C-alpha cells in the first residue's frame, strides 16, 4: 500500500478534531486509574523487552535452542496475575488473552512441529526490523511469505518492534489503526504487509502534531507511546465516534440557574449520582443503573448520555418550559464539580441570548437531541450575535449564520455586547489607563492579588477584570477561600461518594483548580479564576506543590496523589485580600513573591463620578470620609467607599451608617470611646447629608 502524503496531513477539520481530543485526553486521562496504569506500563514494557531480547541474542550466540525463549519473550502476553509469575514479556496490547503459542496452534495456523522454524524466523524478523527500520517492508514481506504463519499479523508483531524501537515504530493495535484511518483517510488491514504503511501514517500524524505532543502538560512519554496513550483513551475509554456536530436541547429549572449558566459558561444536568460518571466503566454503569428504581434509572441513563454523547462543537439550546432562552456551542468535555448544586456540567460558549415562545409540546423533557433542521430554525428565532457566526449544524445556514472559513463549526467568540477593559473602567469608576495597567500586570505575572481595606470594591473589580480579560474565547469563575479550605478541595483528594446501594466509594478526585485547568485547556482564550478572600486559607497548604508552577508555567510536576500536572498558559488567577482581616505580611513569602499586588484604597473620585449621575451632593460625605480615615490612621483599616455606591443613597444613608459603618468603627475605636462618639450618625449627619432635615 502506498501512503498518500496529502491524506496523512493533519489540516483543517482533522487537525482541529485531533487537537480538541488530544487536549481533553492529557487533561483528564493521566489522572484516572486506567491512565495511571498505562503510564506505568510503557517504561516496564520497554525495559523488559530489551532485557529479554538481549538474553535471546545471547542464547543464539551459544547455539542454544531458542524456540521457547523466542515465543515467551518476543510475542505479547496479557498482563494477567498468572503471567506475572511466568518468565514472559507482558504487553498492555496483546492479540489474545491466552498463551500466544497455544492460541496459534489451536487455530491451526502453526503446527506444533513447525515452532522451531517459526521461532527462528521470528527472531530474524525482529532483528532485521530493529537494526534497520528501512528494512521493515522487506522483512514483513519475507516473513509473511513463510507457510503456516497466518496468525502473525500486524497486531502480533508490532508491539515488540515498538517496545524495542519506540523512536521508529508505533504500537499498531486495532485502536491505533482506527484512529490513523480516520485522521488520514487511508485504510489498513490487519495483515503484516500493511504494517509499513500504517507505521508511516502514524508518524506523519505525530510530525504534524509535534506542537501538541510537546505540550508540557502532556505525560512524559516518547512520541509513539503518547500517540498510543491517546488512541487507547479515545477508543477504549471515550468510545470515540467521529465528531459530527449535533444539536441538543436542555431544560433549565429556574431563572437563578439560567443566570448562573450564562455567567459561568456551562450547561448542567440533574441526576441521582454524586460522583464523576466518566470514572465508571460501561459494566459498572449498567450494574448501578439496574439497581435503581425506574424514574432514577431513566435519569441515570440521561446523565450517562450527557457525559458521553454530547461533544465539543455540538450546539446547545436551553429552554424553560416553552420559552427558548439561548443557544451556544459546547467547548469541552463533561466535568464534575463535587458538592455543587449543578455538579454535572459541560462548558458552553454562548452565542445567542433572548426569548422565543415555542409551539408544540414535549419541551419539558430534561434533555433531547434535535434534528439539524429543527435546531437551526429555533436558533434563528433568537437575536443574532453582534458578528457573523458559523453554524454547528448540518442544516443550511440562514443569512444570520453565514459560514466563515472551511470548517462548519461555531467559532470561539464572546457573547454579544462583548465586555472589555473600557467597560470595566466605566463600571468601576476607575481611569481606563489604571484598569489597563492592572490587566497588564495580571497578564504579565499570571496571578495578582487586589489588596485593600473593607469597602474598596476588591471583589467587584476582580469579577469585572476577569470578565474583560476572558472575553476573547475564555471563561471565568470564582471560588471563595475560608479557614477550612484545603489542598484536597483545591488540588486533589479522596472524597466519599454515595452509591445507589447506599454504600460509599472513595475515589481520588481532582479539586477545584485541577478541574478548572482541565476545562481551560479546551479554550483558546484566557481563563480567569477569581479567588475571593485568598488570605483566609492556609495558602501554602492549599496550593501544596503547585505553588512552584505559579512561577514556572512551562513545567509539569508530579502530584502527591499521583499523576503529573502543569498550569495551562492561558490560566490566570486574581485573588482578593482584605487587609483589615489579615495583614499582607502574614502571607507566606514564597507565595507572595509569585503574585503581583495591586493596592486598592478608598477612591473618592469614583464616589464623585458615581453620584454625578444620581444627583446626590457627595462633597460633604467625601470630606467626612477623608477626615475619618485620617483619624483611623492605618491604611489597612481605612473605610472604603463601596458602602455608598447606591442610587438611593439619599434615603438609605442613615441606615448604612448606623448599621454597617458604626459597627465597624466600634471595633477600631474600642479603646477610644470619646473619639467613637464623634463618628456616630448623630454627629456626622449634618455634614454628610445635602439636606440634613429628617
PDB file of C-alpha atoms in Angstrom, residues 49 95 136 231 260 353 357 383 404 441 523 538 552 560 681:
ATOM      1  CA  UNK A  49      11.529  -6.181  26.072  1.00  0.00           C
ATOM      2  CA  UNK A  95      -3.568 -10.058  20.498  1.00  0.00           C
ATOM      3  CA  UNK A 136      10.769  -3.084   7.546  1.00  0.00           C
ATOM      4  CA  UNK A 231      -5.535   6.190  20.923  1.00  0.00           C
ATOM      5  CA  UNK A 260     -25.543  31.107  36.600  1.00  0.00           C
ATOM      6  CA  UNK A 353     -29.435  35.081  24.110  1.00  0.00           C
ATOM      7  CA  UNK A 357     -42.140  31.131  22.710  1.00  0.00           C
ATOM      8  CA  UNK A 383     -31.364  37.681  18.376  1.00  0.00           C
ATOM      9  CA  UNK A 404     -16.758  31.685   7.768  1.00  0.00           C
ATOM     10  CA  UNK A 441       0.091  43.155  35.458  1.00  0.00           C
ATOM     11  CA  UNK A 523     -10.439  27.011  25.397  1.00  0.00           C
ATOM     12  CA  UNK A 538      -3.573  28.492  54.674  1.00  0.00           C
ATOM     13  CA  UNK A 552       7.340  28.069  36.302  1.00  0.00           C
ATOM     14  CA  UNK A 560       1.188  13.811  45.809  1.00  0.00           C
ATOM     15  CA  UNK A 681     -24.609  59.237  62.912  1.00  0.00           C
TER      16      UNK A 681
END
